[in-house]
Short mmCIF file of C-alpha atoms in Angstrom, two decimals:
data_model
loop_
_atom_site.label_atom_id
_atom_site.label_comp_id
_atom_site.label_asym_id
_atom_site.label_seq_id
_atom_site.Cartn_x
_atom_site.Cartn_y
_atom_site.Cartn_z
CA UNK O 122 0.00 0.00 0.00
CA UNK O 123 1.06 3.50 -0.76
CA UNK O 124 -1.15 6.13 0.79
CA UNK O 125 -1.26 9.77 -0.16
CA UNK O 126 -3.04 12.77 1.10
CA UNK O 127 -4.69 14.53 -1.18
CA UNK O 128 -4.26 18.16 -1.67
CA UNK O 129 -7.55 19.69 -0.04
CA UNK O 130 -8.04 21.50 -3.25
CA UNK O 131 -8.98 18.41 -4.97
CA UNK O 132 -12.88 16.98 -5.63
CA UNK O 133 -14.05 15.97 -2.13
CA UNK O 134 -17.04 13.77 -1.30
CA UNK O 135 -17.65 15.55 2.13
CA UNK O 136 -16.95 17.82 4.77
CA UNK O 137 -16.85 16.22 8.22
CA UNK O 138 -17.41 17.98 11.50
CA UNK O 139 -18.43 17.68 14.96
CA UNK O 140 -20.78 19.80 17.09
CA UNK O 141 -19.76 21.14 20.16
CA UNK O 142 -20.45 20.07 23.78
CA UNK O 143 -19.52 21.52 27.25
CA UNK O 144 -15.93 21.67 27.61
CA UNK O 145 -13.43 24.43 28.28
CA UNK O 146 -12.65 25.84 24.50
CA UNK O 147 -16.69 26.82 24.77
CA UNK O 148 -16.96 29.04 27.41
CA UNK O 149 -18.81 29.50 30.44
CA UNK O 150 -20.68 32.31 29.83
CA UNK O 151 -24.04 31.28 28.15
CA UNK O 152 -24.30 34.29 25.98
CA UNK O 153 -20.94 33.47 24.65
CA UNK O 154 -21.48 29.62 24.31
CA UNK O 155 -24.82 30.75 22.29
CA UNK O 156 -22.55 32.57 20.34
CA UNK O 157 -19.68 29.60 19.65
CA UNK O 158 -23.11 27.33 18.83
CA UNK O 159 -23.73 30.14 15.92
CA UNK O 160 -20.27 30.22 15.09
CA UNK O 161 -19.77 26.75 14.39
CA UNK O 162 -23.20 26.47 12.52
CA UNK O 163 -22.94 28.92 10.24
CA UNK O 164 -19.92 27.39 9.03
CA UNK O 165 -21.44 23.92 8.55
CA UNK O 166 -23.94 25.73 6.49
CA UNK O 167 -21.84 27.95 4.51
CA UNK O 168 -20.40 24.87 3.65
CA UNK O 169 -23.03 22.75 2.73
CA UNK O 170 -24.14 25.18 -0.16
CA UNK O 171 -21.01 23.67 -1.89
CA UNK O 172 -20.71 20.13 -0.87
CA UNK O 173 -22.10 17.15 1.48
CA UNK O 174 -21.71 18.28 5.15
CA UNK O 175 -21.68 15.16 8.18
CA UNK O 176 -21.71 16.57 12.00
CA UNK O 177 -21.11 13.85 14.74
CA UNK O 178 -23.48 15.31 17.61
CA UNK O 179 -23.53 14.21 20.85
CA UNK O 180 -26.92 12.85 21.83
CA UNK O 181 -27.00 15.63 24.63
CA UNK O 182 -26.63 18.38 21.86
CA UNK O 183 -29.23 16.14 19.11
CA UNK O 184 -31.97 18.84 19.59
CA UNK O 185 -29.79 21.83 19.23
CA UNK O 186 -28.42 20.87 16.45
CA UNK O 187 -31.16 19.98 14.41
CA UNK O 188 -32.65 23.54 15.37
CA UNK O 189 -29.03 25.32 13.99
CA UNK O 190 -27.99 23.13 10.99
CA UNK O 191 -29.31 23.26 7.63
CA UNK O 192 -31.60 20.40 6.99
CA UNK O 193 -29.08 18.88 4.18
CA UNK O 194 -26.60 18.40 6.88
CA UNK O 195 -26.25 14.95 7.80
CA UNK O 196 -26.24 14.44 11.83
CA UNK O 197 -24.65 11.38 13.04
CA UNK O 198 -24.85 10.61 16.81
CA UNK O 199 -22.07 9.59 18.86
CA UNK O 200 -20.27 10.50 21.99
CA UNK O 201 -18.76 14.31 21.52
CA UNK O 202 -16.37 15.73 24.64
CA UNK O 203 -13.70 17.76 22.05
CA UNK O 204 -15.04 18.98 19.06
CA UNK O 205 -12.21 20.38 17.00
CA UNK O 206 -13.24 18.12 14.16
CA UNK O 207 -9.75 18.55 11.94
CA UNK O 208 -7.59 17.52 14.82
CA UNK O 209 -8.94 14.65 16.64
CA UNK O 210 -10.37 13.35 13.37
CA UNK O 211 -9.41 11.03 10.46
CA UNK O 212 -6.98 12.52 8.02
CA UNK O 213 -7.83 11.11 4.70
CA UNK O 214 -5.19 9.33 1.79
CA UNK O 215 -5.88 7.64 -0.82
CA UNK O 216 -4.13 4.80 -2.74
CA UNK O 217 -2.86 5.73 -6.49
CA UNK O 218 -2.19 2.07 -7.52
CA UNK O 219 -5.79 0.89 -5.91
CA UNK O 220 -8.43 2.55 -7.68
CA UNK O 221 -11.23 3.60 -5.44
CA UNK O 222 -9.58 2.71 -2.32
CA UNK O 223 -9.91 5.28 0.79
CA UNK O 224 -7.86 5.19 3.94
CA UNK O 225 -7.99 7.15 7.11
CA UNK O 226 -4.87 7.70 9.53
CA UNK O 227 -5.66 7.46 12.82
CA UNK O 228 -3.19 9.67 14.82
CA UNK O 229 -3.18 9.27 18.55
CA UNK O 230 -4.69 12.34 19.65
CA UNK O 231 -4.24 14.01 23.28
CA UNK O 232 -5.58 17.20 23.44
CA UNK O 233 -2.50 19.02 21.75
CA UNK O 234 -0.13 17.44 24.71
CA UNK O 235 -2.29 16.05 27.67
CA UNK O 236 -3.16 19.54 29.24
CA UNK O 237 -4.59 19.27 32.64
CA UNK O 238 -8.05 21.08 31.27
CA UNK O 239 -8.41 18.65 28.13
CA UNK O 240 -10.78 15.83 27.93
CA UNK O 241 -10.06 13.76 24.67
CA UNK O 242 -11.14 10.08 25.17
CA UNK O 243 -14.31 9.81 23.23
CA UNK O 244 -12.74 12.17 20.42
CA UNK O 245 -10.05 10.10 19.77
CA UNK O 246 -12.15 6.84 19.24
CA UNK O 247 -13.82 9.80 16.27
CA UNK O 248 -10.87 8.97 13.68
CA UNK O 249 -11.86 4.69 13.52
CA UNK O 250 -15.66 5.42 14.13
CA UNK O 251 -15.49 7.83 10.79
CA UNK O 252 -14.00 5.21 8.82
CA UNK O 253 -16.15 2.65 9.81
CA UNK O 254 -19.21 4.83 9.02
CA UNK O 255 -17.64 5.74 5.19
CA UNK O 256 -15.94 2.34 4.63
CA UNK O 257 -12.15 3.51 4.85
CA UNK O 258 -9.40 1.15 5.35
CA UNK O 259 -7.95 2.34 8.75
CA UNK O 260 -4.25 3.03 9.17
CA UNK O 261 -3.38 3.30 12.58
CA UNK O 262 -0.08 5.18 14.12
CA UNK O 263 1.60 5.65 16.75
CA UNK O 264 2.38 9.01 16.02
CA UNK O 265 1.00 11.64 18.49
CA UNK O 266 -0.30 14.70 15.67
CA UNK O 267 -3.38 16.67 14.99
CA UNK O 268 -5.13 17.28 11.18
CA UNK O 269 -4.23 21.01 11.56
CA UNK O 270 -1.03 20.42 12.03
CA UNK O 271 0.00 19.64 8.84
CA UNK O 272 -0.36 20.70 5.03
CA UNK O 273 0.42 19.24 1.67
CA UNK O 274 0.53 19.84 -1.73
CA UNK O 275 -1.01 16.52 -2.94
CA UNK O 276 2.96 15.64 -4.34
CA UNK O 277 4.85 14.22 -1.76
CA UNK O 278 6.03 17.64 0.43
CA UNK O 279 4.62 18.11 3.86
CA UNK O 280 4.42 21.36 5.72
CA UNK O 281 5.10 20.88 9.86
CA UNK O 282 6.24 22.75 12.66
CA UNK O 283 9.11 21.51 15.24
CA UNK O 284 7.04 22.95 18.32
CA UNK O 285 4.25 20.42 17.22
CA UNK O 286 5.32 17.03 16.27
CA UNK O 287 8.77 17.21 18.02
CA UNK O 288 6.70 18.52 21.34
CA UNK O 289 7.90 15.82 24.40
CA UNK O 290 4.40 16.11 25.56
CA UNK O 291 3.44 14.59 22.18
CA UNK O 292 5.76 12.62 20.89
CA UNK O 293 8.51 11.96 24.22
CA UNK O 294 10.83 9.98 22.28
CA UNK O 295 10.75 11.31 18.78
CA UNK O 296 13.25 12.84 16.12
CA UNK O 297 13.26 14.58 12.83
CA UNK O 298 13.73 11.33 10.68
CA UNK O 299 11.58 8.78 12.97
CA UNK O 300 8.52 12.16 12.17
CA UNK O 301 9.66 11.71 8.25
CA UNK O 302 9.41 8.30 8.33
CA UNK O 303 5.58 7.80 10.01
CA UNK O 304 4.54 10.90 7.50
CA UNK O 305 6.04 8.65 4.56
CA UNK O 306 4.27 5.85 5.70
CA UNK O 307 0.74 7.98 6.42
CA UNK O 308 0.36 10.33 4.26
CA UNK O 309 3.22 10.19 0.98
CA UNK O 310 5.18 12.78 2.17
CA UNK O 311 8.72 12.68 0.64
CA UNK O 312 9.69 15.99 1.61
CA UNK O 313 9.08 17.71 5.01
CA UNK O 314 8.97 21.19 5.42
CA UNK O 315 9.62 21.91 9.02
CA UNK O 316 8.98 25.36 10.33
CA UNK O 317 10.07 26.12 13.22
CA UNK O 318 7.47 28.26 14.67
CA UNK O 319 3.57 29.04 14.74
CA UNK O 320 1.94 32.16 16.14
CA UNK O 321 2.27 34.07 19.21
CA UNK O 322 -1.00 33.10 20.95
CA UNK O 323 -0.96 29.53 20.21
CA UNK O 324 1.40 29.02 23.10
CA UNK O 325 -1.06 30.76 25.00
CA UNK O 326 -2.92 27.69 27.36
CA UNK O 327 -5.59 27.15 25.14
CA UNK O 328 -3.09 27.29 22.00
CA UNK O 329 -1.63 24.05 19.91
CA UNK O 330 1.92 25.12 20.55
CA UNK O 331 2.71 25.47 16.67
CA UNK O 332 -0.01 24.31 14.53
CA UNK O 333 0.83 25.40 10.77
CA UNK O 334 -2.33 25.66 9.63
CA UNK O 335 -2.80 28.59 11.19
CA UNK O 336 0.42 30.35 9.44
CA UNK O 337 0.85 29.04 6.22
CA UNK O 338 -0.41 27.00 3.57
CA UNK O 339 0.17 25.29 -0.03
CA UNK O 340 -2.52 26.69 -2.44
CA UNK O 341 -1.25 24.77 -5.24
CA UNK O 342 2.14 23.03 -5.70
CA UNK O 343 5.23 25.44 -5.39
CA UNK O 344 3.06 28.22 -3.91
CA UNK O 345 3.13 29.27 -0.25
CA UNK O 346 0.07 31.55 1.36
CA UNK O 347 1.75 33.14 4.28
CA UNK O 348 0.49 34.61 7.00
CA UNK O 349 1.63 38.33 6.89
CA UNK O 350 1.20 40.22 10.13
CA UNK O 351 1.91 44.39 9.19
CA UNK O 352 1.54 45.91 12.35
CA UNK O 353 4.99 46.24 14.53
CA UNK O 354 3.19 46.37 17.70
CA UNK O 355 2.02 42.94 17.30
CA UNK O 356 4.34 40.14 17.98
CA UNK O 357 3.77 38.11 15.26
CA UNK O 358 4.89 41.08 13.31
CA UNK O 359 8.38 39.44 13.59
CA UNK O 360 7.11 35.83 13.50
CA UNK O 361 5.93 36.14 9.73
CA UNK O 362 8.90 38.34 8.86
CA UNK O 363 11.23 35.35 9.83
CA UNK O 364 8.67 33.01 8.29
CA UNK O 365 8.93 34.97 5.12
CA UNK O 366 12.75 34.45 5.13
CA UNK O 367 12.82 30.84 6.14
CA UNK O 368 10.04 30.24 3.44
CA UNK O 369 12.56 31.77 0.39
CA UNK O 370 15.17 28.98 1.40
CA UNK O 371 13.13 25.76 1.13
CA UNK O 372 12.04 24.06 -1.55
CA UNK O 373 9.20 21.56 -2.19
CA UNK O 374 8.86 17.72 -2.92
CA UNK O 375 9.79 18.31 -6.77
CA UNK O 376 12.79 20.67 -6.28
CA UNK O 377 10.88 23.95 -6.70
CA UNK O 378 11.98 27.27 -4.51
CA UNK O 379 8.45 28.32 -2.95
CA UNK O 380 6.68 31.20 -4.52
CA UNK O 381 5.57 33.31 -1.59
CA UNK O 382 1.93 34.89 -1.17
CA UNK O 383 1.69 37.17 1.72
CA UNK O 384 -2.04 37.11 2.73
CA UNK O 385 -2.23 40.06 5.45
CA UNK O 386 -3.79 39.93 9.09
CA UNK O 387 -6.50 41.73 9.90
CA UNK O 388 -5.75 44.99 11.53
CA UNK O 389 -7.21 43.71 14.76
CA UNK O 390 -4.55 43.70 17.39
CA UNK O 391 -6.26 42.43 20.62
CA UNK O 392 -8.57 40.75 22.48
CA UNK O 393 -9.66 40.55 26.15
CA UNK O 394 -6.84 38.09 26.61
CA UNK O 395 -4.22 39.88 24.68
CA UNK O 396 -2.99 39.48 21.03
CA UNK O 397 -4.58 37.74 18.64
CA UNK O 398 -3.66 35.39 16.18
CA UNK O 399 -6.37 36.51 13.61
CA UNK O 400 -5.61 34.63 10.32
CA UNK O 401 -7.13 34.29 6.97
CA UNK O 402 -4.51 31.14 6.07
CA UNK O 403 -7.08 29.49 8.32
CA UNK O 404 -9.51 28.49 5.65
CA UNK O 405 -11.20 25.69 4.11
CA UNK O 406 -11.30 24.87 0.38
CA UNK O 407 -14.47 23.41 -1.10
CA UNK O 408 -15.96 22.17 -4.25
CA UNK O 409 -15.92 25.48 -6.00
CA UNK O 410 -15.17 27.47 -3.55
CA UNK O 411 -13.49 28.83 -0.17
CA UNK O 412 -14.79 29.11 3.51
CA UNK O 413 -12.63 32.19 4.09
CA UNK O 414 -12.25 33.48 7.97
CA UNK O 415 -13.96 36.86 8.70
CA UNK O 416 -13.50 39.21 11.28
CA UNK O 417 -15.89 42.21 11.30
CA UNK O 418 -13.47 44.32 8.87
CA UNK O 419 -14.98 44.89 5.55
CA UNK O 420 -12.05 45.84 3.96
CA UNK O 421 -9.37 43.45 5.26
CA UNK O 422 -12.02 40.52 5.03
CA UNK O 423 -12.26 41.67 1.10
CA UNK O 424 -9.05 42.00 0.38
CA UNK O 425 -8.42 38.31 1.56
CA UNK O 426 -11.04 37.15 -0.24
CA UNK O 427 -9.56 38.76 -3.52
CA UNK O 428 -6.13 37.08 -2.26
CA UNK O 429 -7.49 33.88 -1.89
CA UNK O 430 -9.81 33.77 -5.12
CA UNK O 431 -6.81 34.17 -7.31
CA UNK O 432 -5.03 31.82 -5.48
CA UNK O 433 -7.53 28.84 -6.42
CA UNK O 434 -8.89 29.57 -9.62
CA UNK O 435 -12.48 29.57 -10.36
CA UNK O 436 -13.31 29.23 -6.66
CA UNK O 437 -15.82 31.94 -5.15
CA UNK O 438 -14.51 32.80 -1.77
CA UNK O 439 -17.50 33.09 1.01
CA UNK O 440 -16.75 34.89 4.60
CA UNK O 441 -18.07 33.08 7.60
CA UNK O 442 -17.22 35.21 11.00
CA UNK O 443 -15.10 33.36 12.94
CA UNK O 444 -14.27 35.86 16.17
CA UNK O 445 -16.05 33.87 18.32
CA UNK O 446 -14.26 30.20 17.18
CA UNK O 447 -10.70 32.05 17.54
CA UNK O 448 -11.76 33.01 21.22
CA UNK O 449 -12.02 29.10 21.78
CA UNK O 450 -8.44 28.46 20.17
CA UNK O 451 -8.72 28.32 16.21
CA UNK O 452 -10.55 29.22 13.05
CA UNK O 453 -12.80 27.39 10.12
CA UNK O 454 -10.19 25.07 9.32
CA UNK O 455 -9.69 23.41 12.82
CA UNK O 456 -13.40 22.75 12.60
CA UNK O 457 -13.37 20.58 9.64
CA UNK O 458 -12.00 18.19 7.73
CA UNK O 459 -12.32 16.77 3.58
CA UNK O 460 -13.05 13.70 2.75
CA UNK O 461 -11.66 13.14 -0.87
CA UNK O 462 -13.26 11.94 -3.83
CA UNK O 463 -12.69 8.30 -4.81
CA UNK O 464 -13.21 7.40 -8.26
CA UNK O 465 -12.94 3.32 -9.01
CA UNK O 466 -11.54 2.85 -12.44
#
């Protein structure tokens, strides 16, 4: 067998999800968990107006859910405690010399490093009880690693970040090569990219301690979409400067030098619990389409939605605001996750 990830640009059968229940990343505040709930919906249903949508619902959150998702959204379900669908979930590959054939990696997932206010069991039974439900072949590691933290191209070259995969509270034991090897295995990847940062403010308690999909991202093969902070006040101001740099000196699976596409923050500094990592890399690519990030600034949301239309090519880019999903820890893309097309021959 010779599994590949897909690049998430590529024909998908589905978007897959999970609705959220009581937990920390929520909030305490009713207003404000009323306000995640609307979140989180509203991008299930901006994305079902481009392709198939599944949301694994707790049985404790059945009723809200049907009252907040679009009626073509499928609802599956099954025990929910984390809900961060792209991390605790399946990552999808496929098979090139087995036509039709559709596997799911099954990371070990621990709440981004077994922090005390975490509670992962049921989601990390999510990644076998996914493939089950869509008849995937599963392909289990032993790797400790989270859907958002990594990106491909869909040609072999794998975009990670040192403070992620190489974290001792993920992966004690690990090195560079013994990472290579398990992505080889997984996902294809013959080159790995390894940054060696994220963002300020996911180091923050809450944060993923790295996670690149959150700073950068491979729109199509030899391309880069970069996270470009302009303020100097902000710290991350210096983060995607050095990004920028370390960026211009790598090159991809094939041999290319990256092309670099800065795609600007918003010009929102702060929050009530200091910086923000406001990103627009933090999208999701759909049949014909985008899910971009939006974050109550007409301008800045536009511009990134004119960035990110002409980098994918007859895709119409759609703004979901995602304030209140950043307050819990991350953006559209940490919500979901692609299943890819599967065509038998």
């Amino acid at each position: 067998m010779a599994w590949r990830m897909p690049h998430e640009g590529d024909p998908h059968e589905r978007t897959w999800m999970a609705f959220p229940n009581e937990g920390p990343t929520l909030g305490d505040d009713p207003a404000e968990q009323e306000r995640f709930y609307a979140a989180w919906s509203a991008v299930a249903n901006a994305v079902a107006g481009f392709e198939p949508v599944t949301m694994l619902v707790d049985p404790s959150k059945a009723e809200r859910a049907q009252r907040m998702l679009d009626s073509a959204i499928d609802i599956v379900e099954t025990p929910v405690d984390e809900f961060w669908f792209r991390d605790h979930g399946p990552t999808f590959v496929v098979d090139d010399q087995r036509p039709g054939a559709l596997g799911a990696v099954d990371w070990i997932f621990n709440g981004w490093g077994a922090p005390e206010w975490a509670s992962w069991e049921k989601a990390a039974q999510h990644a076998r009880f996914t493939a089950d439900l869509v008849g995937a072949e599963l392909v289990s590691s032993l790797l400790v690693n989270e859907g958002g933290g990594i990106h491909v191209d869909g040609e072999g070259t794998v975009l990670v970040t040192e403070t992620v995969q190489l974290d001792p509270r993920r992966n004690r034991f690990a090195d560079r090569a013994r990472v290579e090897a398990e992505l080889h295995r997984t996902i294809g990847a013959t080159k790995v990219v390894w940054l060696p940062r994220g963002l300020t403010r996911d180091y923050d308690e809450f944060g993923t301690n790295g996670h690149v999909d959150i700073v950068a991202t491979i729109p199509t093969p030899g391309r880069i979409l970069l996270h470009a902070q302009q303020n100097p006040e902000h710290p991350d101001f210096e983060v995607s400067r050095d990004l920028r740099a370390f960026f211009s000196e790598q090159t991809d699976a094939a041999g290319r030098t990256f092309e670099i596409i800065d795609l600007p923050a918003p010009e929102s500094l702060r929050d009530h619990e200091g910086f923000v990592d406001y990103s627009y890399v933090n999208h999701l690519v759909v049949n014909g389409g985008i899910i971009a990030c939006g974050f109550g600034e007409d301008r800045a949301d536009a511009q990134a939605r004119e960035i990110l239309e002409a980098a994918y090519p007859g895709r119409r880019a759609l703004t979901v605001d995602a304030r209140q999903i950043f307050a819990g820890g991350g953006g559209i893309h940490c919500i979901t996750q692609q299943q890819p097309t599967v065509v038998a021959r």
